[in-house]
PDB file of C-alpha atoms in Angstrom:
ATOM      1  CA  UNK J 296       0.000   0.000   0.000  1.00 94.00           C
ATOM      2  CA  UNK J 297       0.658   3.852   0.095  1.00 96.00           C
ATOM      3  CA  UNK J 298       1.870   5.919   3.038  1.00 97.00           C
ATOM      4  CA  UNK J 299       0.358   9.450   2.922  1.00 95.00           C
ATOM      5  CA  UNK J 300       0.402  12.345   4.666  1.00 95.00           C
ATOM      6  CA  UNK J 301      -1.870  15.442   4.225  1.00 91.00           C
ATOM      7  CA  UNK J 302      -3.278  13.248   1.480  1.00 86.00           C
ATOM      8  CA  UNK J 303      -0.037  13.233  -0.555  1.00 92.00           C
ATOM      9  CA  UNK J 304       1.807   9.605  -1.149  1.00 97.00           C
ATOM     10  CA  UNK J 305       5.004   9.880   0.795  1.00 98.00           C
ATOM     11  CA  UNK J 306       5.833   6.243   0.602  1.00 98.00           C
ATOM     12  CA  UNK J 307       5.323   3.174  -0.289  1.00 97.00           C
ATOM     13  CA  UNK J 308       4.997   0.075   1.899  1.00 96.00           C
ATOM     14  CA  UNK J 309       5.637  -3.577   0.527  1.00 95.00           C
ATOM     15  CA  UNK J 310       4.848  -6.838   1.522  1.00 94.00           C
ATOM     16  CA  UNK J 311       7.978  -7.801   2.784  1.00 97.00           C
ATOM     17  CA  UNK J 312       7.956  -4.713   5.655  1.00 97.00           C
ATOM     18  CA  UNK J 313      10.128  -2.786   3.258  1.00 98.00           C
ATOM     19  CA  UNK J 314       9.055   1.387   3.140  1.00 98.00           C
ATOM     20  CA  UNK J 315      10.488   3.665   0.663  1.00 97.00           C
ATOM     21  CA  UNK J 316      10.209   7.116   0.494  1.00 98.00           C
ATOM     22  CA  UNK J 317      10.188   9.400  -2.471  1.00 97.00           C
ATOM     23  CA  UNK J 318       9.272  12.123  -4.395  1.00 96.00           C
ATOM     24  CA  UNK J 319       7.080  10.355  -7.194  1.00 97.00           C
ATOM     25  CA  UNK J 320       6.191   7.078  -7.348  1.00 98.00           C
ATOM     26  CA  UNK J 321       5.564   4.908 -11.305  1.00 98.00           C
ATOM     27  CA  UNK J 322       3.899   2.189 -11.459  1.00 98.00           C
ATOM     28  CA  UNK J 323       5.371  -0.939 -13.777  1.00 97.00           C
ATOM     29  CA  UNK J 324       3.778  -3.459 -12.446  1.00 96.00           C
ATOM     30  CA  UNK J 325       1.776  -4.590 -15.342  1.00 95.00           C
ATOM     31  CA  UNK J 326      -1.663  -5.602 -16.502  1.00 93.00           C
ATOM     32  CA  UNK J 327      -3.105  -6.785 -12.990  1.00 94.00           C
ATOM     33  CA  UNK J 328      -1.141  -3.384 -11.248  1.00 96.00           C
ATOM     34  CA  UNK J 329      -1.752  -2.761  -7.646  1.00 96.00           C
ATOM     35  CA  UNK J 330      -0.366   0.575  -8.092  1.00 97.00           C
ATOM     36  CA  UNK J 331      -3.131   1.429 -10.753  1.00 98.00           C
ATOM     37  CA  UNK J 332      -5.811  -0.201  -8.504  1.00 97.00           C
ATOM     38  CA  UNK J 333      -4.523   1.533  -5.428  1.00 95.00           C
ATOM     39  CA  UNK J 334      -5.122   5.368  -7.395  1.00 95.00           C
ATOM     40  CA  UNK J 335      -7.675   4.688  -9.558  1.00 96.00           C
ATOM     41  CA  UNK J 336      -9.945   2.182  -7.856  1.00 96.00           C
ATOM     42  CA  UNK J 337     -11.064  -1.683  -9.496  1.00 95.00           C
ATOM     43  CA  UNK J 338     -11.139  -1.459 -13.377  1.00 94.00           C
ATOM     44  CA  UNK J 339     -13.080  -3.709 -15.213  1.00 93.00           C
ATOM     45  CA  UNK J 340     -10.635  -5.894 -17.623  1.00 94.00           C
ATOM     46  CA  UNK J 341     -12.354  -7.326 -21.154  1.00 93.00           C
ATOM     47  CA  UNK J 342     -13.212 -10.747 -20.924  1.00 92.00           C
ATOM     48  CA  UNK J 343     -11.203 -13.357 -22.986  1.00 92.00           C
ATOM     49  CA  UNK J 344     -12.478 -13.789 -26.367  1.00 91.00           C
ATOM     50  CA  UNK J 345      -8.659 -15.249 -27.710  1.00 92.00           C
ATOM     51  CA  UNK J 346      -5.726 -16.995 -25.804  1.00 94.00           C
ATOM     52  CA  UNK J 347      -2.382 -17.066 -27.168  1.00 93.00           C
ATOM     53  CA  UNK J 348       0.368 -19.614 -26.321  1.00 95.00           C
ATOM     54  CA  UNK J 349       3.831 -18.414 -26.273  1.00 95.00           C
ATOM     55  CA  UNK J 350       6.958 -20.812 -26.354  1.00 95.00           C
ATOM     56  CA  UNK J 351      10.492 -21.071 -27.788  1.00 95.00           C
ATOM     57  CA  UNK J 352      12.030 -23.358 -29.857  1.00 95.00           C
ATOM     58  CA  UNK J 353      15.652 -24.488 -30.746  1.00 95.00           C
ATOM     59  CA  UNK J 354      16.779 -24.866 -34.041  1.00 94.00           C
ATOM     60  CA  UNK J 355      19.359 -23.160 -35.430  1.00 95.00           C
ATOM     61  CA  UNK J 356      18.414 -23.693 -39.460  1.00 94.00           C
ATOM     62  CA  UNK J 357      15.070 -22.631 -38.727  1.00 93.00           C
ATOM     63  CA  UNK J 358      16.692 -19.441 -36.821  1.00 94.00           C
ATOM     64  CA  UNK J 359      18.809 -18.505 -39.625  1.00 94.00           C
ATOM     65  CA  UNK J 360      16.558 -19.343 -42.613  1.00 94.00           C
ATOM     66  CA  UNK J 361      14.196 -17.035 -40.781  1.00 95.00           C
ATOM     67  CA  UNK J 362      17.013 -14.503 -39.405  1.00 94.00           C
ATOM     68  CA  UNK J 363      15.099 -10.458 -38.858  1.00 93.00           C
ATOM     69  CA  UNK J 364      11.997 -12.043 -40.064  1.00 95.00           C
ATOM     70  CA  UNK J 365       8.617 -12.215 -38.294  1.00 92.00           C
ATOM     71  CA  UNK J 366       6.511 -14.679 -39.504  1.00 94.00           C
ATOM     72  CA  UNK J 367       2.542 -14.713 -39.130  1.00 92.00           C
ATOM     73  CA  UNK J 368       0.172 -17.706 -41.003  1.00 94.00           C
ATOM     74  CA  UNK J 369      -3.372 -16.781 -40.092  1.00 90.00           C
ATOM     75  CA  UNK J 370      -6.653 -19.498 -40.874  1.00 92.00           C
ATOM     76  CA  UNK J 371      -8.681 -17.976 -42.467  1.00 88.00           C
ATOM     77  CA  UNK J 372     -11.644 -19.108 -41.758  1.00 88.00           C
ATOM     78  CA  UNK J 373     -11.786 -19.694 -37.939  1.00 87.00           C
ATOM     79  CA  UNK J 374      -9.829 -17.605 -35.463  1.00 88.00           C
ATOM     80  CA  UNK J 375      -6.629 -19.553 -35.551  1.00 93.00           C
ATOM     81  CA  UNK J 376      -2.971 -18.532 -35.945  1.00 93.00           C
ATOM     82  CA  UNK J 377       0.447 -19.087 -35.747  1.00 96.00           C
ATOM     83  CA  UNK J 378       3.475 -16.850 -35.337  1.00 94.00           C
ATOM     84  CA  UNK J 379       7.214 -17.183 -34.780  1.00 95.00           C
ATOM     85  CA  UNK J 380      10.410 -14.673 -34.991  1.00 94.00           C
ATOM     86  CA  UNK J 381      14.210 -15.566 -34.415  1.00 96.00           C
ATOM     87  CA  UNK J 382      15.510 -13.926 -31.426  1.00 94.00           C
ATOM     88  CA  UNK J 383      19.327 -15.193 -31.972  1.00 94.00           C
ATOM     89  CA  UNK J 384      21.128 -17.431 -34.243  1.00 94.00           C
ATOM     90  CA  UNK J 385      19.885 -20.974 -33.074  1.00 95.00           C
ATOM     91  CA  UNK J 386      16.322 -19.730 -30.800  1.00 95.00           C
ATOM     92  CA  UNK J 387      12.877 -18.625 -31.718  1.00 95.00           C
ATOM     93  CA  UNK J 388      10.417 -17.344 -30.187  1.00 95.00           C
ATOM     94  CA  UNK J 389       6.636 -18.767 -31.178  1.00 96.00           C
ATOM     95  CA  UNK J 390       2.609 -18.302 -30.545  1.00 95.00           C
ATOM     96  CA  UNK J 391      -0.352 -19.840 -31.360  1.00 95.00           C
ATOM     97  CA  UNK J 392      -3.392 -17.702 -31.052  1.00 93.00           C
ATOM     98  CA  UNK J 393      -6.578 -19.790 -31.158  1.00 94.00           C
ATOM     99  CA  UNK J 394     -10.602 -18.718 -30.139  1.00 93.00           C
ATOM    100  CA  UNK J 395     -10.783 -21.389 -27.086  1.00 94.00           C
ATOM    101  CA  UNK J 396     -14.691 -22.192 -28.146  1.00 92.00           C
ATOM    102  CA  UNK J 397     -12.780 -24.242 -31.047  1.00 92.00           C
ATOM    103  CA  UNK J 398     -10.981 -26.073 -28.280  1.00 95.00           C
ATOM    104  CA  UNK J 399      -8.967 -25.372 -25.264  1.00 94.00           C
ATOM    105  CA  UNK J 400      -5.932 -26.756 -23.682  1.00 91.00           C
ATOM    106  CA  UNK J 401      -6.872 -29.321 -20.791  1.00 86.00           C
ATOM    107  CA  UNK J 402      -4.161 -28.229 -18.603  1.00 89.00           C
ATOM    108  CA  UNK J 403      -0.639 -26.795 -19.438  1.00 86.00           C
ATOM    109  CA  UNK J 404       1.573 -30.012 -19.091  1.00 92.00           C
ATOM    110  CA  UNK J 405       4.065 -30.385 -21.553  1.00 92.00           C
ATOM    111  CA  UNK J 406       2.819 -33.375 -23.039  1.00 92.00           C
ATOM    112  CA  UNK J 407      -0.737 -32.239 -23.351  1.00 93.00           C
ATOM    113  CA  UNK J 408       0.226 -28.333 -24.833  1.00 94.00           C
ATOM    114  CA  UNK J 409       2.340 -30.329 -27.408  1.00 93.00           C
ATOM    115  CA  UNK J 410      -0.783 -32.590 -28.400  1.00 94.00           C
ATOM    116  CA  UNK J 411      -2.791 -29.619 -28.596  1.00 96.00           C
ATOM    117  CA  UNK J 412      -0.779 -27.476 -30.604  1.00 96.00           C
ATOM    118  CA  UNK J 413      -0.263 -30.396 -32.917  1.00 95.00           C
ATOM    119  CA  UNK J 414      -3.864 -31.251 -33.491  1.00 96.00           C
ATOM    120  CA  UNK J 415      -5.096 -27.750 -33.518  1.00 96.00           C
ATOM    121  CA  UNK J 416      -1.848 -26.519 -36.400  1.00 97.00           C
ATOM    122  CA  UNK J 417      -2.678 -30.221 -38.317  1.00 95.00           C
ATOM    123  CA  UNK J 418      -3.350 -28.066 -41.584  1.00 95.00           C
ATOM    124  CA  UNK J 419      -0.657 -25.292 -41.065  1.00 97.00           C
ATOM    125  CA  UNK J 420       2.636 -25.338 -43.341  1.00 96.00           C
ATOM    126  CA  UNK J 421       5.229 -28.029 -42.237  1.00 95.00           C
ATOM    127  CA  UNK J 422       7.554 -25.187 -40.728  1.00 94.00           C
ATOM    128  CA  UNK J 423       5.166 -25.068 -37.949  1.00 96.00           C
ATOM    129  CA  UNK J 424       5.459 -28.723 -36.976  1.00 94.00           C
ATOM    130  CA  UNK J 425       9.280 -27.845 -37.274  1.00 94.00           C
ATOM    131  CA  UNK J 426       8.994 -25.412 -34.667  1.00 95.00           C
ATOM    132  CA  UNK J 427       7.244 -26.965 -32.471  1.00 94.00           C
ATOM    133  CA  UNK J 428       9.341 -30.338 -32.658  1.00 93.00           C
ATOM    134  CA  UNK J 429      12.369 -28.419 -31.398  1.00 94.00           C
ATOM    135  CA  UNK J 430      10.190 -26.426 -29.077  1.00 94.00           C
ATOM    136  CA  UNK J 431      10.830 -26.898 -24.984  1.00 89.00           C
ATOM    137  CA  UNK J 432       7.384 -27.290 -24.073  1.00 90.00           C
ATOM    138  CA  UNK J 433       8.238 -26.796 -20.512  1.00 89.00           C
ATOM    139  CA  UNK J 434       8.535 -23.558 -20.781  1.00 86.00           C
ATOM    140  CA  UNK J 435       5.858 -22.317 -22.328  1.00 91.00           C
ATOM    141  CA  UNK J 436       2.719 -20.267 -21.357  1.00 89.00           C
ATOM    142  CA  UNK J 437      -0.854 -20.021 -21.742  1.00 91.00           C
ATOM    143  CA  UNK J 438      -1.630 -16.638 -21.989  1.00 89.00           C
ATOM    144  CA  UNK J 439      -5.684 -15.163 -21.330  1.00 91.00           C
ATOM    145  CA  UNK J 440      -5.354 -12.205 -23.674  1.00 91.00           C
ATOM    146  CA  UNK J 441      -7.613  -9.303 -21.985  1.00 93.00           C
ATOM    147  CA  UNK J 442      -7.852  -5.524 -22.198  1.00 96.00           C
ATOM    148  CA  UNK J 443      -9.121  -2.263 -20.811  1.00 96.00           C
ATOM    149  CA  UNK J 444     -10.598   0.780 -22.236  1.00 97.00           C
ATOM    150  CA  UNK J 445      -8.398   3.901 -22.374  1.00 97.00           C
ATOM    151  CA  UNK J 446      -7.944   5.812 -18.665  1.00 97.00           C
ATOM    152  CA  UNK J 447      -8.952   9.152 -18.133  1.00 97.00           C
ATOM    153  CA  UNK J 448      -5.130  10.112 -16.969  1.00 98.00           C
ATOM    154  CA  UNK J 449      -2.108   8.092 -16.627  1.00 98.00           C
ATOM    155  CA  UNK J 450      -1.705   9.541 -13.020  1.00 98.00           C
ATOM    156  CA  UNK J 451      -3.073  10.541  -9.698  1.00 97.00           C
ATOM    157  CA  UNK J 452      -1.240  13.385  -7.911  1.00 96.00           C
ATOM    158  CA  UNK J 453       2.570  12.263  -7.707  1.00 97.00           C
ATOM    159  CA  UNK J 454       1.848   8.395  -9.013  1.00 98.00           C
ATOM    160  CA  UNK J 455       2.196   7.553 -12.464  1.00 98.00           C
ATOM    161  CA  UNK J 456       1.449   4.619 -14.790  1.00 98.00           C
ATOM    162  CA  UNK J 457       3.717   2.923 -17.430  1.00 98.00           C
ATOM    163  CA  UNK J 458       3.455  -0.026 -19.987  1.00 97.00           C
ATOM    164  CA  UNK J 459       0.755  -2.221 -18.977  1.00 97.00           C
ATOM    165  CA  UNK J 460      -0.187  -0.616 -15.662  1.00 98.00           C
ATOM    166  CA  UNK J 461      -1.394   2.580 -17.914  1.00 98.00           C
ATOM    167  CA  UNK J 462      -2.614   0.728 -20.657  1.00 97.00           C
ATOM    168  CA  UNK J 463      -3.267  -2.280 -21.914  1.00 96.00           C
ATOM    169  CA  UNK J 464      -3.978  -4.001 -25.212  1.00 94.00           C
ATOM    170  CA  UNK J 465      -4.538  -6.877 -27.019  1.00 91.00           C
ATOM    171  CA  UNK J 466      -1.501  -8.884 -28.230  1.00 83.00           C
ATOM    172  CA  UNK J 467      -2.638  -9.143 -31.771  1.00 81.00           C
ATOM    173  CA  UNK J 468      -1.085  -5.619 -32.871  1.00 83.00           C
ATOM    174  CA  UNK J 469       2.562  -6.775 -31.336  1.00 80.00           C
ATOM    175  CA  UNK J 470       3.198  -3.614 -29.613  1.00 87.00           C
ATOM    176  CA  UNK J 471       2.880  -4.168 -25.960  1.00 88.00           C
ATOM    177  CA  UNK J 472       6.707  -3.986 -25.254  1.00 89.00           C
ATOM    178  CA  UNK J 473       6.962  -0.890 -27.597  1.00 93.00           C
ATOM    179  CA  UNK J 474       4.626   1.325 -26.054  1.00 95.00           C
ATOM    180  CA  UNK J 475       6.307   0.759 -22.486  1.00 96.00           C
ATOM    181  CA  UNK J 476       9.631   1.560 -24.113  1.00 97.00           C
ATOM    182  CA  UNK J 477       8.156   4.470 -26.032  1.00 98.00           C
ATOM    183  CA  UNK J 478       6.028   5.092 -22.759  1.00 98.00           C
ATOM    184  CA  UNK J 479       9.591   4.860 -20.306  1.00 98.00           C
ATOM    185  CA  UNK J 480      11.290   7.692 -22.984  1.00 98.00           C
ATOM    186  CA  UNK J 481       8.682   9.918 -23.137  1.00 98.00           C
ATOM    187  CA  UNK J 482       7.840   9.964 -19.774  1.00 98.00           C
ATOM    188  CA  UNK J 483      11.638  10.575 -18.877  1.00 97.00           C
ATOM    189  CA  UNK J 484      11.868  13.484 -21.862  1.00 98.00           C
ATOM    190  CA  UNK J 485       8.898  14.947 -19.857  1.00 98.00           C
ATOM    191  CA  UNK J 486       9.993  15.069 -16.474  1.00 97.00           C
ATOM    192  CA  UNK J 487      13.899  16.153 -17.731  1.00 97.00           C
ATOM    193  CA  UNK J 488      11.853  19.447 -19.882  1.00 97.00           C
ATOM    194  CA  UNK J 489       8.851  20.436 -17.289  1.00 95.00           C
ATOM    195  CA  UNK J 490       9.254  22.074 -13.942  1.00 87.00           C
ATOM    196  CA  UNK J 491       7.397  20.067 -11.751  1.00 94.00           C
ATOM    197  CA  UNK J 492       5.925  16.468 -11.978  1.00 96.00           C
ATOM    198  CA  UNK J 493       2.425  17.450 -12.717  1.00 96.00           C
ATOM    199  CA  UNK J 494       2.720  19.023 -15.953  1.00 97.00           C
ATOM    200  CA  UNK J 495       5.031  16.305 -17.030  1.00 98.00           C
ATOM    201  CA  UNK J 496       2.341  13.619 -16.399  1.00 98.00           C
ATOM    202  CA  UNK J 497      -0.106  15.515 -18.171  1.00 98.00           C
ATOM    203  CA  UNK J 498       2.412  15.953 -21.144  1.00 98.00           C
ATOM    204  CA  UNK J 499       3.347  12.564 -20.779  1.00 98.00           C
ATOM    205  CA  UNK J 500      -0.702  11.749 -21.260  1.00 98.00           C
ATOM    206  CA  UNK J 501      -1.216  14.413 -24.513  1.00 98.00           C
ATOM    207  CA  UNK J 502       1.785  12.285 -26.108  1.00 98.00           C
ATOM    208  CA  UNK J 503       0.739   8.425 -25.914  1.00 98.00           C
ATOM    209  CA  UNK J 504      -3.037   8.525 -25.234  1.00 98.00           C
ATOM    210  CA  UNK J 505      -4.138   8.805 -28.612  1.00 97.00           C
ATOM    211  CA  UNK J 506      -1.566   6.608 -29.943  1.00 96.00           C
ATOM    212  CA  UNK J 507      -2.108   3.751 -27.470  1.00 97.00           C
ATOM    213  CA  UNK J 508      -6.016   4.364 -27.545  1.00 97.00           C
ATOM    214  CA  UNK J 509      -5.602   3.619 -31.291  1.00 97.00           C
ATOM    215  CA  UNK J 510      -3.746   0.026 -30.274  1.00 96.00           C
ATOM    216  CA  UNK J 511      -6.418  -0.300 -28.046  1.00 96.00           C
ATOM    217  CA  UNK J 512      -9.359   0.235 -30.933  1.00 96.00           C
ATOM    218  CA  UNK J 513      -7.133  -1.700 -33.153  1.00 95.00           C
ATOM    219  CA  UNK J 514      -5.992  -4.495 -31.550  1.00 92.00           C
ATOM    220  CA  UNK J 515     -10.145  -5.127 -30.903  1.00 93.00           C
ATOM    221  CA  UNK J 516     -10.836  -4.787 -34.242  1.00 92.00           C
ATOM    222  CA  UNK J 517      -8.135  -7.967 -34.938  1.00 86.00           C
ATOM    223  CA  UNK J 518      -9.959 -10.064 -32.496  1.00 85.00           C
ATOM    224  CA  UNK J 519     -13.271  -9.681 -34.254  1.00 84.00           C
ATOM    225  CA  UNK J 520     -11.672 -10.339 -37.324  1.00 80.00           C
TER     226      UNK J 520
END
């Protein structure tokens, strides 16, 4: 929670008996933030319409036949895909986004995400059964994509929001980790250039709201689609 006094947040207080003091406070702690709930009260999250599964794989032809490439191979006729980018010379990174009223994963075993990816990609090009043959299935994740509609501010007082704490969309426009990078410089260029934390906020706000409220709008539109 928050230490205040006179109604201003002097502190924070963690779990662990831990206080720190400062002069403003950011919140980074993602889409389920405490620190957004804690200024702005419950917000309601969208309710899952897609889930994605995220995983890597090793194999170094694949990596370097693919190298600075990000490949996407949408179904088109039931909300199904399958993605995968090289993140060095022998690893990729993969997803499979799927409408879980086609099927769902029974739990997130190894054994049984394998089968499930298998049967539901059955019909996908073989390069997908070669990534997931190399793929350490222990270390993947089943993600339940969600989102929520654009706040009013990005801060209350001397606490700000960034990345997914301030907003959050859906995963199909693959800018998530962007607009917190985008988010952290901006926010820093405003509070180097203003005079006092509340008119950088506010500038901070002016910049990225209408650009993340567009991802927002956007990244909707991909789900219905």
């Amino acid at each position: 929670h928050f230490v205040r006094e006179r109604g201003r947040v002097v502190a924070a207080a963690f779990s662990n008996g831990d206080v720190e003091y400062g002069d403003i406070f950011i919140g980074a702690d993602g889409a389920n933030s405490k620190v957004r709930e804690a200024i702005f009260g419950h917000i309601d999250l969208s309710p899952v319409a897609v889930k994605e599964i995220v995983g890597s794989s090793c194999n170094r032809k694949l990596a370097q036949r693919y190298a600075h490439t990000f490949v996407k191979i949408q179904e088109a006729t039931r909300g199904l895909a399958f993605g995968m980018i090289p993140t060095d010379e022998k690893e990729s990174v993969w997803f499979m986004q799927y409408d879980p009223r086609i099927a769902d994963a029974v739990s997130d075993e190894p054994g049984d995400i394998r089968a499930f990816c298998l049967d539901m990609l059955r019909d996908f090009p073989a390069v997908v059964k070669e990534v997931l043959s190399a793929a350490d299935l222990s270390k993947t994740y089943i993600w339940n994509t969600k989102d929520f509609d654009l706040l009013p501010s990005f801060h209350s007082d001397n606490v700000v929001l960034l990345g997914d704490a301030a907003h959050l969309t859906l995963p199909f426009t693959s800018a998530g980790t962007t607009n917190a990078i985008i988010g952290a410089k901006t926010l820093s260029a405003c509070l180097e250039k203003a005079g006092n934390p509340e008119t950088a906020f506010r500038e901070y706000y002016r910049l990225r709201s209408s650009i993340v409220g567009e991802h927002i709008r956007l990244g909707r539109k991909l789900r219905e689609d």
